[in-house]
Amino acid sequence: MSGGGRHTVPVDVHLIAVRDGEKGPEVLLSRRAGAVYATGHWHFPSGHVDGPAEDVVAALVRETREETGLVVEPEDVRAAVTVHDRAPAGSTRVGFFFEVRRWSGTPGVMEPEVCDGMGWFPLDAPPEPMVAYCRAGLDAYRTGAGVALHFQEPGDPIGHDPTADRLRVVPAPDSTGSRPEPEMPGPAGRATRGTGGSS
């Protein structure tokens, strides 16, 4: 481990609520307001994990109800993408984005002091301005990636800007057999390749 102690980051959760619209899939977004980061920008309903007693799915269920009024059951939560983010000021975080397609209730602004708008938008045509970090999560989700990086540089805008797009999708193992096979214990303790590939 490098000097300076163990690196820790905040963990946040993001709701990608998806419904079928007249022209295709739509996602629920809220507009940040008041004395918060990126006020005036659109973002997924989201929040932080409350501590070591709360897992990320429980946090998503709680934040969804607190911010939108929607009731989501844990078994209806699906993993979408995990994003390792660095803001322009240098702070980093890890965000878990979850897809939800079933819920109870009608979404509405439940915390007007930090949100002044909420609505459904086409999956492929989100509104502007949108928080760059959130847009990176949305774009990564649309590619089907499981993990993405979004490391902004000093001076980058808070809002999404196509000319300063920092999204990097981490490729998943493919199905062509190119992934190295795990080492398996062999005779007399020698390591051998798994039985599914050539030697």
mmCIF file of N, CA and C in Angstrom, residues 144 170-181:
data_model
loop_
_atom_site.group_PDB
_atom_site.id
_atom_site.type_symbol
_atom_site.label_atom_id
_atom_site.label_comp_id
_atom_site.label_asym_id
_atom_site.label_seq_id
_atom_site.Cartn_x
_atom_site.Cartn_y
_atom_site.Cartn_z
ATOM 1 N N GLY A 144 -24.471 -1.152 -22.139
ATOM 2 C CA GLY A 144 -24.513 -2.471 -21.522
ATOM 3 C C GLY A 144 -23.285 -2.782 -20.686
ATOM 4 N N VAL A 170 -15.231 0.146 -19.229
ATOM 5 C CA VAL A 170 -14.311 -0.970 -18.985
ATOM 6 C C VAL A 170 -14.911 -2.215 -19.645
ATOM 7 N N PRO A 171 -14.207 -2.798 -20.612
ATOM 8 C CA PRO A 171 -14.787 -3.948 -21.318
ATOM 9 C C PRO A 171 -15.023 -5.132 -20.382
ATOM 10 N N ALA A 172 -16.094 -5.844 -20.648
ATOM 11 C CA ALA A 172 -16.394 -7.071 -19.908
ATOM 12 C C ALA A 172 -15.715 -8.243 -20.602
ATOM 13 N N PRO A 173 -15.505 -9.346 -19.892
ATOM 14 C CA PRO A 173 -14.984 -10.539 -20.563
ATOM 15 C C PRO A 173 -15.912 -10.914 -21.708
ATOM 16 N N ASP A 174 -15.328 -11.277 -22.854
ATOM 17 C CA ASP A 174 -16.184 -11.627 -23.982
ATOM 18 C C ASP A 174 -16.440 -13.125 -24.017
ATOM 19 N N SER A 175 -17.220 -13.534 -24.968
ATOM 20 C CA SER A 175 -17.603 -14.941 -25.052
ATOM 21 C C SER A 175 -16.864 -15.671 -26.160
ATOM 22 N N THR A 176 -15.743 -15.110 -26.629
ATOM 23 C CA THR A 176 -15.019 -15.740 -27.733
ATOM 24 C C THR A 176 -13.946 -16.697 -27.262
ATOM 25 N N GLY A 177 -13.789 -16.816 -25.951
ATOM 26 C CA GLY A 177 -12.762 -17.722 -25.436
ATOM 27 C C GLY A 177 -11.411 -17.061 -25.269
ATOM 28 N N SER A 178 -11.349 -15.732 -25.435
ATOM 29 C CA SER A 178 -10.053 -15.065 -25.339
ATOM 30 C C SER A 178 -9.645 -14.777 -23.905
ATOM 31 N N ARG A 179 -10.548 -14.920 -22.966
ATOM 32 C CA ARG A 179 -10.216 -14.678 -21.560
ATOM 33 C C ARG A 179 -9.318 -15.800 -21.059
ATOM 34 N N PRO A 180 -8.236 -15.469 -20.351
ATOM 35 C CA PRO A 180 -7.374 -16.532 -19.805
ATOM 36 C C PRO A 180 -8.167 -17.443 -18.886
ATOM 37 N N GLU A 181 -7.922 -18.731 -19.006
ATOM 38 C CA GLU A 181 -8.626 -19.681 -18.151
ATOM 39 C C GLU A 181 -7.947 -19.744 -16.786
#
